[in-house]
Backbone as a ProteinNet text record, in pm:
[ID]
protein_1_A
[PRIMARY]
MNKKSCLNCGHEISDEFCPHCGQKSNTARITSRSLIKSDILGSVWHVEAKFFRTLKHVLLGPGRMGMDYISGKRIKYYNLFSLLLILFGFNVLAMHLYLDLNPNEIPEGSTKVIDVFSKYSKTILFVLIPLLALNAWILFKRIKLNFAEHIIMASVSLSGILTLLLLDDLVSIVAVFKPLSKIFSIIDKIIVFSCVVFPAFTYWNAFKESYPKLGLWWRLLVFYILMGIECLLIIALLYKNILS
[TERTIARY]
-6086.6	-6048.4	-5947.3	-5973.8	-5885.7	-5754	-5645.8	-5514.2	-5449.5	-5372.8	-5301.3	-5168.3	-5086.1	-4953.7	-4957.1	-4881.4	-4867.6	-4790.2	-4842.2	-4776.1	-4647.3	-4630.1	-4510.8	-4394.4	-4421.3	-4311.7	-4324.5	-4440.3	-4458	-4504.7	-4521	-4568	-4715.5	-4752.5	-4892.5	-4977.7	-5092.9	-5181.9	-5325.5	-5398.9	-5539.1	-5627	-5566.4	-5640.1	-5633.3	-5675.5	-5679.6	-5540.7	-5445.1	-5308.9	-5209.2	-5097.8	-4990.6	-4924.6	-4912.7	-4851.4	-4700.4	-4640.5	-4495.2	-4454.8	-4520.8	-4481.4	-4589.6	-4713.9	-4821	-4899.5	-4863.7	-4938	-5076.9	-5174.6	-5311.5	-5318	-5405.9	-5417.4	-5492.4	-5571.5	-5651	-5579.6	-5448	-5370.8	-5382.9	-5421	-5444.1	-5384	-5408.2	-5356.8	-5414.9	-5330.6	-5375.2	-5462.3	-5580.3	-5670.8	-5693	-5759.5	-5787.1	-5869.6	-5966.8	-6054.7	-5977.6	-5896.2	-5822.1	-5715.6	-5657.8	-5556.5	-5615.8	-5735.4	-5799.3	-5852.7	-5924.7	-5993.5	-5897.5	-5805.7	-5719.6	-5587.4	-5516.6	-5381	-5379.7	-5470.1	-5468.6	-5561.2	-5692.3	-5788.9	-5773.4	-5747.7	-5735.9	-5620.3	-5504.5	-5387.4	-5404.1	-5459.3	-5481	-5580.3	-5693.7	-5795	-5740	-5659.7	-5604.9	-5516.5	-5428.1	-5336.4	-5413.4	-5506.7	-5580.9	-5670.2	-5740.2	-5830.4	-5752.7	-5637.6	-5554.2	-5503	-5463.5	-5411.2	-5516.9	-5636.3	-5741	-5799.1	-5801.9	-5847.7	-5751	-5621.5	-5521.2	-5535.5	-5558.8	-5579.1	-5699.5	-5805.5	-5925.5	-5892.5	-5817.8	-5779.4	-5684.5	-5594	-5499.5	-5573.8	-5677.5	-5749.3	-5850.3	-5918.2	-6027.6	-5987.3	-5885.2	-5842.4	-5694	-5610.7	-5465.9	-5401.1	-5444.6	-5385.1	-5417.1	-5543.3	-5584.5	-5512.5	-5500.4	-5430.6	-5284.8	-5217.9	-5078	-5058.4	-5147	-5135.5	-5166.9	-5262	-5290.5	-5167.9	-5106.3	-4988.9	-4875.5	-4855.3	-4750.1	-4778.3	-4906.3	-4943	-4938.9	-4915	-4900.3	-5011	-5114.5	-5225.5	-5189.2	-5113.7	-5054.5	-5102.8	-5156.6	-5185.1	-5289.5	-5380.8	-5486.7	-5440.5	-5319.2	-5269.7	-5161.6	-5158.5	-5051.8	-4922	-4808.9	-4680.8	-4666.4	-4640.4	-4642.1	-4537.2	-4419	-4312.2	-4331.6	-4389.1	-4427.4	-4538.1	-4632.1	-4741.5	-4688	-4592.2	-4531.7	-4467.5	-4392.2	-4323.2	-4421.6	-4528.9	-4630.7	-4700.2	-4741	-4808	-4715.9	-4588.8	-4491.6	-4479.4	-4470.3	-4460.6	-4581.9	-4701.3	-4824.5	-4827.6	-4778.3	-4774.7	-4683.9	-4568.8	-4475.3	-4538	-4601.1	-4667.1	-4778.9	-4861.6	-4974.5	-4925.9	-4817.6	-4764.1	-4713.3	-4641	-4588.8	-4702.4	-4806.5	-4922.5	-4988.8	-5002.2	-5063.1	-4980.7	-4848.1	-4762.2	-4762.1	-4775.3	-4784	-4913.6	-5022.7	-5152.9	-5163.7	-5089	-5100.7	-4961.6	-4884.8	-4746.8	-4737.5	-4845.2	-4844.3	-4828.4	-4851.4	-4838.9	-4692.9	-4600.9	-4458.2	-4406.5	-4379.7	-4329.7	-4196.1	-4172.2	-4047.9	-3926.9	-3828.9	-3707.6	-3715.6	-3829.4	-3843.4	-3816.5	-3770.5	-3743	-3638.7	-3535.1	-3428.7	-3483.2	-3576.4	-3637.8	-3710.1	-3789.7	-3864.1	-3768.3	-3659.8	-3560.9	-3496.4	-3460.2	-3395.6	-3492.5	-3617.5	-3715.1	-3743.7	-3747.3	-3768.5	-3651.4	-3530.4	-3409.1	-3402.9	-3442	-3427	-3559.1	-3663.3	-3794.8	-3796.5	-3730	-3725	-3646.8	-3538.3	-3459.5	-3542.7	-3617.2	-3704.1	-3805.3	-3864.2	-3965.7	-3908.7	-3789.7	-3733.7	-3657.6	-3641.3	-3591.3	-3707.5	-3822.9	-3940.8	-3988.7	-3978.1	-4027.2	-3953.2	-3818	-3750.2	-3768.6	-3785.9	-3810.5	-3945.5	-4048.7	-4180.5	-4171.4	-4099.9	-4087.6	-4012.9	-3905.2	-3825.8	-3907.9	-3979.2	-4061.9	-4169.2	-4233.9	-4338.9	-4280	-4163.7	-4097.4	-4063	-4021.3	-3988.2	-4114.4	-4222.4	-4340.4	-4441.5	-4444.6	-4546.1	-4480.9	-4401.3	-4327.7	-4420.7	-4536.1	-4626.8	-4672.2	-4675.4	-4724.4	-4625.8	-4498.4	-4393.1	-4370.3	-4379.1	-4340.2	-4192.1	-4120.5	-3980.3	-3970.3	-3848.9	-3831.6	-3878.8	-3849.6	-3891.1	-4043.6	-4112.8	-4259.8	-4314.2	-4243	-4282.3	-4256.9	-4159.1	-4137.6	-4263.3	-4324.4	-4448.1	-4558.7	-4575.9	-4678.1	-4652.3	-4526.1	-4490.6	-4518	-4492.6	-4517.1	-4665.2	-4748.1	-4893.4	-4937.7	-4887.1	-4922.7	-4881.5	-4758.7	-4709.6	-4784.3	-4826.7	-4907.4	-5038.7	-5098.7	-5222.2	-5200.1	-5089.7	-5058	-5036.3	-4962.7	-4937.3	-5065.6	-5156.5	-5286.1	-5365.7	-5367.9	-5438.9	-5373.1	-5239.7	-5169.8	-5199	-5208.9	-5244.1	-5384.9	-5476.7	-5612.9	-5612.3	-5528	-5516.7	-5461.5	-5363.9	-5310.7	-5419.3	-5500.5	-5609.2	-5712.9	-5742.2	-5835.2	-5778.5	-5648.8	-5584	-5587.7	-5572.8	-5578.2	-5716.9	-5820.9	-5958.4	-5987	-5930.5	-5955.2	-5892.4	-5805.1	-5747.9	-5859.5	-5967.3	-6080.8	-6164.5	-6166.7	-6215.1	-6355	-6453.4	-6586.8	-6588.2	-6490.1	-6487.4	-6387.5	-6315.1	-6201.2	-6241.4	-6352.6	-6391.7	-6428.4	-6507.5	-6548.5	-6427.1	-6339.3	-6223.8	-6116.3	-6119.8	-6029.4	-6063.6	-6192.6	-6236.9	-6197.8	-6220.8	-6184.1	-6033.8	-5957.2	-5811	-5768.7	-5830.1	-5796.3	-5830.7	-5943.6	-5984.8	-5883.9	-5837.7	-5742.5	-5607.5	-5562.5	-5434.4	-5441.7	-5553.3	-5571.1	-5569.6	-5633.3	-5636.2	-5495.8	-5411.1	-5272	-5197.4	-5222.1	-5152.5	-5192.6	-5321.8	-5369.2	-5364	-5326	-5332.7	-5243.4	-5118.5	-5038.6	-5107.2	-5170.3	-5242.5	-5357.1	-5428.1	-5538.2	-5486.6	-5370.6	-5311.7	-5282	-5210.2	-5169.9	-5287.4	-5381.5	-5503.3	-5580.2	-5595.1	-5667.1	-5599.8	-5466.8	-5391.5	-5388.2	-5373.2	-5339.6	-5446.8	-5565.3	-5668.1	-5715.5	-5700	-5739.7	-5629.1	-5510	-5395.5	-5359.4	-5412.3	-5383	-5512.3	-5516	-5628.1	-5621.2	-5734.2	-5739.7	-5635.2	-5622.8	-5527.2	-5384	-5353	-5219.7	-5187.4	-5287.7	-5266.7	-5253.6	-5335	-5330.3	-5194.7	-5138.1	-5010.3	-4897.3	-4906.6	-4804.7	-4810.8	-4931.3	-4946.3	-4898.1	-4922.7	-4875.6	-4723.1	-4658.1	-4510.6	-4461.6	-4532.2	-4498.2	-4495.7	-4596.3	-4602.7	-4495.4	-4463.5	-4356.2	-4223.1	-4196.7	-4073	-4068.7	-4180.7	-4185.7	-4169.4	-4225.3	-4210.6	-4064.5	-3995	-3852.6	-3772	-3799.3	-3725.1	-3751.8	-3876	-3909.7	-3841.8	-3834.7	-3763.8	-3615.7	-3556.3	-3415	-3395.7	-3488.6	-3480.3	-3492.3	-3588.6	-3607.9	-3483.3	-3422.9	-3301.9	-3187.9	-3174.4	-3068.2	-3093	-3219.6	-3253.3	-3232	-3268.7	-3251.5	-3103.6	-3019.7	-2875.5	-2826.9	-2885.2	-2849.1	-2893.1	-3008.8	-3059.9	-2967.3	-2918	-2833.6	-2692.7	-2649.6	-2511.4	-2499.8
3865.3	3816.9	3913.6	3954.7	4049.2	3982.6	4052.3	4002.3	4096.5	4041.2	4124.1	4057.8	4127.6	4074.9	4001.2	3891.7	3816.1	3899.8	3910.3	3991.3	3926.2	3797.8	3727.5	3737.8	3708.5	3702.9	3804	3872	3975	3924.9	3792.9	3740	3771	3784.1	3813.5	3688.8	3706.3	3592.7	3626.9	3523.1	3541.9	3431.6	3343.4	3230.9	3238.7	3132.5	3132.4	3130.1	3065.9	3055.6	3107.9	3159.3	3204.1	3081.9	3077.7	2960.8	2951.7	3059	3060.9	3015.9	3070.2	3036.5	2963.8	2961.6	2887.2	2964.8	3091.7	3168.5	3202.8	3212.2	3246.3	3386.8	3403.8	3534.3	3635.9	3588.7	3681.4	3723	3702.9	3746.2	3897.3	3939.3	4082.6	4122.7	4247.2	4298.2	4217.7	4190.6	4112.5	4199	4146.1	4210	4113	4160.5	4072.4	3952.3	3978.3	3870.4	3768.2	3817.5	3725.2	3649	3713.8	3647.8	3526.8	3544.4	3433.8	3329.5	3376.5	3282.9	3206.2	3275	3210.1	3161.6	3249.4	3214.9	3117.6	3135.3	3048.9	2928.3	2954.6	2845	2768.8	2842.9	2778.7	2681.6	2723.4	2635.7	2513.6	2535.4	2422.5	2324.2	2377.2	2289.6	2213.1	2281.7	2217.6	2099.7	2119.3	2012.9	1899.1	1932.2	1828.2	1750.3	1821.4	1754.4	1658.7	1702.3	1619.1	1497.1	1518.1	1410.2	1302	1342.1	1244.7	1183.1	1259.2	1202.7	1093.7	1118.6	1018.5	893.6	911	795.9	713.6	781.4	711	623.8	679	602.3	488.1	513.5	410.5	289.8	315	205.8	136	212.8	155.6	111	174.6	136.4	156.2	88.2	113.4	84	-24.3	-59.9	41.5	82.8	184.7	315.8	352.8	477.1	469.8	356.8	340.6	351.3	287.3	292.1	431.9	501	640.7	728.1	711	789.4	766.1	639.3	603.3	662.4	664.8	714.9	867.3	936.9	1081.7	1160.5	1092	1161.4	1179.6	1283.2	1295.6	1415.9	1515.8	1640.9	1624.4	1526.8	1509.8	1427.9	1372.3	1288.7	1359.5	1328.7	1375.8	1304.1	1370.1	1306.7	1176.3	1066.4	934.2	916.9	971.5	950.2	1038.9	1157.2	1239.6	1170.6	1110.1	1036.7	922.6	847.2	736.5	785.3	894.3	945.7	996.2	1063.5	1112.8	996	896.4	779	704.6	695.6	629.6	704.1	837.5	918.3	902.3	902.4	883.6	746	643.8	508.7	501.7	565.3	565.2	634.6	750.4	823.9	741.9	678.2	599.1	478.7	414.6	298.8	338.7	451.7	497.3	539.2	599.5	637.5	513.6	410.3	284.8	221.9	216.9	157.7	240	372.7	458.2	433	411	386.6	244.8	153.3	12.3	-50.2	-6.9	-55	-204.7	-267	-411.5	-494.3	-430.8	-501.7	-523.3	-458.6	-476.6	-593.7	-708.1	-823.2	-791.9	-854.9	-831.9	-872.9	-785.1	-815	-784.2	-729.7	-704.5	-558.9	-480.4	-339.2	-322.5	-410	-401.3	-430.8	-527	-561.4	-440.4	-373.2	-255.1	-145	-127.3	-23.2	-48.5	-175.7	-209.9	-187.8	-232.9	-214	-65.9	13.5	158.4	222.9	177.6	235.4	208.9	86.8	46.9	49.4	105.2	100.3	173.6	288.4	361	282.5	220.2	139.3	23.8	-42.1	-153.5	-105.6	11	67.5	85.4	143.7	174.3	57	-51.2	-175.1	-253.6	-248.2	-322.1	-272.9	-142.3	-87.4	-147.3	-143.4	-205.1	-356.6	-423	-567.3	-599.4	-525.5	-540.5	-513.8	-406.4	-367.2	-473.2	-527	-627.6	-754.5	-799.9	-919.9	-900.7	-783.7	-756	-741.2	-679.2	-660.4	-795.4	-891.6	-1026	-1100.9	-1088.7	-1172.2	-1114.2	-981.9	-919.1	-854.5	-931.7	-882.4	-832.8	-897.5	-864.1	-718.1	-659.1	-521.4	-420.8	-461.2	-376.4	-246.7	-257	-145.1	-159.4	-47.7	-56.6	-61.6	-79.2	-97.4	25.5	144.6	267.8	275.9	230.7	232.6	129.4	17.9	-79.1	-24.3	65.2	134	212.7	278	353.1	259.2	145.9	49	-1.6	-29.1	-76.6	31	156.3	267.6	282.9	266.6	272.8	159.1	39.2	-76.6	-56.4	-8.5	12.9	127	227.1	336	280.9	187.9	124.9	46	-28.7	-107.8	-16.3	93.2	188	255.5	282.9	341.8	244.1	117.8	14.9	-6.7	-4.2	-19.7	96.8	217.1	333.3	317.1	271.8	244.6	138.8	36.2	-69.8	-15.5	76.1	138.7	215.8	288.3	366.2	274.5	163.9	64.6	6.4	-23.8	-79.4	20	148.9	252.6	257	252.7	254.7	126.7	14.3	-116.1	-125.6	-30.3	-27.5	-14.1	56.6	72.8	-55.5	-127.8	-264.9	-289.9	-200.9	-231.4	-250.9	-193	-200.3	-304.1	-368	-450.5	-568.7	-635.4	-754.1	-718	-611.7	-568.3	-527.1	-447.8	-395.9	-502.3	-607.5	-719.4	-788.5	-800.9	-859.2	-766.9	-636	-538.6	-542.2	-555.9	-563.6	-680.6	-797.5	-916.2	-895	-827.9	-799.6	-707.1	-604.9	-508.8	-575.2	-659.9	-730.1	-819.1	-889.9	-973.5	-887.1	-769.9	-677.5	-630.6	-608.7	-568.1	-676.7	-802.6	-914.4	-927	-911.5	-933.5	-807.2	-693	-567.9	-565.5	-616.2	-619.4	-697	-811.2	-890.3	-808.8	-736.2	-650.7	-543.3	-485.5	-379.8	-431	-542.9	-593.7	-655.4	-712.7	-763.6	-646.8	-541.3	-422.8	-358.1	-367.7	-304.7	-390.4	-522.3	-608.3	-710.3	-701.7	-804.7	-809.7	-698.2	-697.6	-750.9	-767.1	-805.9	-954	-1022.2	-1163.8	-1242.5	-1368.9	-1455.6	-1477.4	-1511.5	-1524.6	-1622.2	-1738.8	-1839	-1786.4	-1716	-1659.8	-1555.8	-1478.5	-1375.7	-1439.1	-1542.6	-1608.7	-1672.3	-1747.8	-1813.7	-1712.6	-1602.4	-1497.7	-1434.4	-1411	-1353.4	-1451.3	-1580.6	-1681.7	-1681.3	-1680.3	-1675.2	-1544.2	-1435.1	-1304.3	-1311.5	-1376.2	-1386.8	-1480.6	-1584.9	-1674.8	-1598.7	-1522.1	-1443.3	-1340.5	-1272.2	-1171.3	-1235.9	-1355.8	-1426.3	-1459.1	-1509.1	-1542	-1415.8	-1307.9	-1182.4	-1122.4	-1130.3	-1078	-1159.1	-1291.3	-1376.7	-1340.8	-1309.5	-1268.6	-1136	-1042.5	-913.1	-933.6	-1018.9	-1046.7	-1113.2	-1204.3	-1273.3	-1174.2	-1078.6	-977.8	-888.8	-852.5	-770.7	-848.4	-977.5	-1060.4	-1073.8	-1085.9	-1092.9	-964.1	-850.8	-720.8	-711	-771.3	-768	-846	-962.6	-1049.1	-991.9	-910.5	-857.6	-741.8
1860.9	1993.4	2055.8	2183.7	2250.8	2289.2	2260.7	2296.2	2395.7	2488.6	2585.2	2615.9	2689.8	2722.3	2855.5	2862.4	2986.7	3087.4	3209.2	3311.7	3363	3334.6	3382.1	3283.3	3152.5	3056.1	2942.2	2933	2831.9	2697.1	2679	2551.7	2530.8	2404.7	2371.2	2394.2	2460.1	2488.1	2449.2	2410.4	2374.4	2432.1	2511.8	2569.5	2721	2787.1	2932.9	2995.2	2925	2976.4	2872.3	2921.7	2832.5	2769.1	2635.5	2570.9	2594.8	2644.7	2665.3	2805.5	2909	3046.8	3125.1	3074	3139.3	3243.4	3268.9	3368.9	3317.7	3410.6	3372.9	3314.7	3215.9	3149.7	3234.4	3332.6	3414.6	3542.9	3548.3	3664.9	3679.7	3799.6	3822.5	3956.6	3994.4	4120.7	4237.3	4337.4	4453.6	4543.2	4575.6	4670.5	4786.8	4891.6	5006.2	4962.6	4874.3	4827	4743.1	4648.8	4561.6	4640	4743.5	4825.7	4895.9	4954.3	5026.9	4930.7	4827	4736.5	4646.8	4585.2	4485	4542.8	4611.8	4655.9	4773.4	4868.8	4987.7	4969.6	4962.7	4952.1	4821	4712.2	4581.6	4574.9	4627.1	4620.9	4711.1	4832	4923.3	4863.7	4810.8	4753.5	4632.9	4549.6	4429.9	4468	4567.8	4609.3	4673.9	4766.2	4837	4742.3	4652.5	4559	4469.2	4421.4	4334.9	4410.7	4535.8	4618.9	4640.7	4682.9	4712.8	4585.6	4477.8	4350.4	4304.1	4323	4285.5	4371.3	4502.2	4590.6	4546.9	4504.3	4457.7	4336.8	4242.3	4123.1	4159.2	4255	4298.5	4355.4	4434.1	4499.8	4409.4	4324	4245.2	4105.1	4048.8	3913.4	3895.8	3978.5	3976.1	3841	3776.9	3647.4	3539.7	3534.7	3435.7	3461	3589.8	3623.1	3579.6	3609.5	3570.9	3421	3343.7	3197.3	3144.3	3207.6	3170.3	3193.6	3310.5	3347.6	3247.9	3213	3117.4	2979.4	2940.1	2806.9	2797.4	2912.2	2908.8	2975.7	3025.3	3093.2	3240.5	3269.4	3403.3	3483.5	3420	3490.7	3600.3	3583.6	3684.3	3804.5	3797.4	3906.1	3986.9	4115.2	4203.2	4164.6	4182.7	4151.1	4229.6	4157.6	4220.1	4329	4307.6	4405	4528.2	4509.4	4625.1	4704.1	4631	4694.5	4780.2	4725.6	4800.6	4930.5	4923.1	5041.8	5146.2	5101.6	5194.9	5264	5186	5242.7	5338.7	5300.9	5387.3	5520.6	5514.4	5636.3	5725.6	5665.5	5741.9	5808.6	5737.3	5793.5	5915.7	5907.1	6020.2	6141.2	6117.5	6226.8	6289.3	6204.7	6254.6	6334.7	6287.8	6359.8	6497.9	6505.3	6634.5	6727.7	6672	6753.1	6811.3	6728.8	6775.6	6888	6870.1	6972.6	7100.7	7088.2	7207.2	7284.6	7208.2	7271.5	7326.5	7267.2	7304.2	7321	7420.6	7437.1	7463.9	7511.7	7538.4	7411.3	7295	7167.7	7126.9	7199.3	7169	7251.2	7187.5	7263.4	7329.8	7443.2	7517.1	7432.7	7423.7	7348.9	7200.5	7155.6	7011.3	6974.2	7071.6	7045.1	6935.2	6937.6	6836.6	6697.9	6689.6	6561	6503.5	6588.9	6545	6502.1	6578.8	6545.9	6409.3	6382.6	6255.2	6138.4	6156.2	6049.5	6026.8	6135.7	6121.6	6048.4	6082.4	6022.9	5872.4	5831.8	5692.2	5613.8	5673.2	5608.1	5474.2	5466.9	5339.6	5234.5	5278.8	5186.2	5132.3	5221.8	5181.1	5078.3	5106.3	5016.1	4875.8	4866.3	4734.8	4672	4747.8	4687.1	4627.4	4694.6	4646.8	4510.8	4486.6	4359.4	4239.9	4235	4119.7	4113.1	4228.7	4226.6	4162.2	4203	4140.4	3990.4	3956.1	3815	3734.5	3791.6	3720.8	3695.5	3797.9	3783	3675.9	3679.3	3580	3439.7	3430.7	3300.2	3236.7	3320	3270.7	3226.3	3304.3	3283	3184	3169.7	3084	2961.7	2890.2	2773.6	2662.9	2648.4	2537.8	2542.3	2661.4	2676.1	2617.8	2605.6	2547.9	2627.5	2758.5	2843.7	2876.3	2880.2	2920.5	3073.1	3124.1	3268.6	3347.2	3295.4	3363.9	3373.4	3269	3271.5	3370.6	3384.4	3487.1	3628	3641.2	3769.7	3807.4	3709	3733.3	3780.9	3712.6	3752.4	3894.6	3925.6	4059.8	4164.7	4130.3	4223.3	4252.2	4149.3	4169.1	4261.8	4235.3	4317.2	4462.7	4483.4	4619.3	4688.6	4612.4	4669.7	4724.1	4649	4695.6	4822.9	4829.2	4949.3	5069.4	5049.5	5159.2	5205.7	5112.4	5149.4	5235.2	5194.3	5271.1	5407.7	5411.8	5539.6	5633.8	5577.2	5658.6	5715.3	5630.9	5676.5	5786.6	5769.6	5869.6	6001.3	5992.9	6114.4	6188.6	6113.3	6174.5	6238.4	6169	6224.8	6354.1	6355.5	6474.9	6590.4	6559.6	6663.8	6725.8	6640.9	6691.5	6770.8	6725.2	6789.7	6928.2	6963.7	7098.4	7201.9	7165.5	7255.2	7251.5	7361.6	7368.1	7310.4	7331.3	7277.3	7125.3	7055.8	6909.5	6857	6947	6904.4	6815.7	6845.3	6767.7	6623.9	6609.4	6475.1	6394.4	6456.4	6383.3	6360.2	6438.9	6414.8	6282.6	6253.6	6126.2	6010.5	6028.4	5925	5899.5	6006.2	5995.6	5906.1	5925.3	5844.6	5697.3	5671.1	5532.5	5465.5	5539.6	5483.4	5456.5	5549.2	5530.1	5406	5389.1	5269.5	5143.1	5150.6	5035.8	4999.4	5100.8	5074.5	4997	5035.8	4972.2	4824.9	4796	4658.3	4572	4632.1	4557.4	4433.2	4438.4	4314.3	4202.8	4237.4	4136.5	4077.3	4163.8	4117.5	4022.3	4055.6	3971.9	3831.2	3823.9	3692.4	3616.4	3688.2	3622.9	3562	3639.1	3594.2	3473.2	3467.4	3357.8	3231.7	3248.2	3134.4	3097.3	3156.4	3133	2988	2914.9	2773.9	2682.4	2735.6	2652.1	2662.9	2763.9	2783.5	2804.4	2763.2	2802.5	2953.7	3015.2	3161.6	3214.8	3149.4	3195.9	3187.3	3077.6	3060	3165.6	3203.8	3305.6	3443.8	3469.8	3600	3626.3	3529	3557.7	3571.2	3497.8	3511.8	3651.4	3700	3834.2	3940.9	3919.1	4014.2	4021.7	3906.5	3903.3	3965	3936.9	3993.2	4146.6	4205.8	4352.3	4406.4	4332.9	4376.3	4380.2	4274.7	4270.3	4383.5	4406.2	4512.6	4649.6	4666.5	4794	4822.1	4721.1	4736.9	4768.4	4695.5	4715.3	4853.1	4898.9	5032.3	5141.7	5123	5219.8	5227.2	5112.9	5111	5184.7	5164.2	5233.4	5384.5	5425.3	5568.7	5627.3	5550.4	5597.6	5619.5	5526	5540.1	5662.5	5686	5802	5932.3	5929.3	6047.1	6083	5980.4	6001.3	6067.2	6023.8	6079.2	6225.3	6257.6	6395	6488.6	6439.6	6521.6	6542.1	6445.5	6453.4	6551.5
[MASK]
++++++++++++++++++++++++++++++++++++++++++++++++++++++++++++++++++++++++++++++++++++++++++++++++++++++++++++++++++++++++++++++++++++++++++++++++++++++++++++++++++++++++++++++++++++++++++++++++++++++++++++++++++++++++++++++++++++++++++++++++++++

């Protein structure tokens, strides 16, 4: 087997990647062709493919993806916290675009409410993650995940909700055009319902082999009761901020 030195760190390599620094062994002089194919198109395609592949797993198998991520199978997935921030940013942009296209949807006197929610939206996002994780950590003890691992599960669940909300924003934007409004109004209701049940889908998908159906159902019911109480407290605190 031919061996050569890594152009990055000088270590001897005989495989596709350098075992010391991870650089590819076929790194060569930059040409116009390699610049376009590998450096530009390759990097863009790699990031986009990973991003959309992760979204697919988030929507279709969030529990399995979360457990895979926790078990160490991470290279095929986009970084979860970067994913959350990107999805959050897209949601904010889509919401503002919708309100710009349809200003009549802003009730009179509710500008302050929107401003407060916009101001604290990131805080709400990052408060919800530990709350989801804490509730799951209390209720799903048999799985023996630590709190940090439940943070991962909560992040996957919230990524799915943000993806669905982004889809809902896009549907609402299209529904501004009256001929399509009735059809997209039905789609909007389906997506909102999907957002509500998505955490249950995540934990069912992850833990269905570890609990009997009845045991999983009552845990999910308690999980939603706890989340409902916590969300009401968050809304109450925001409402107090609006009035002050």
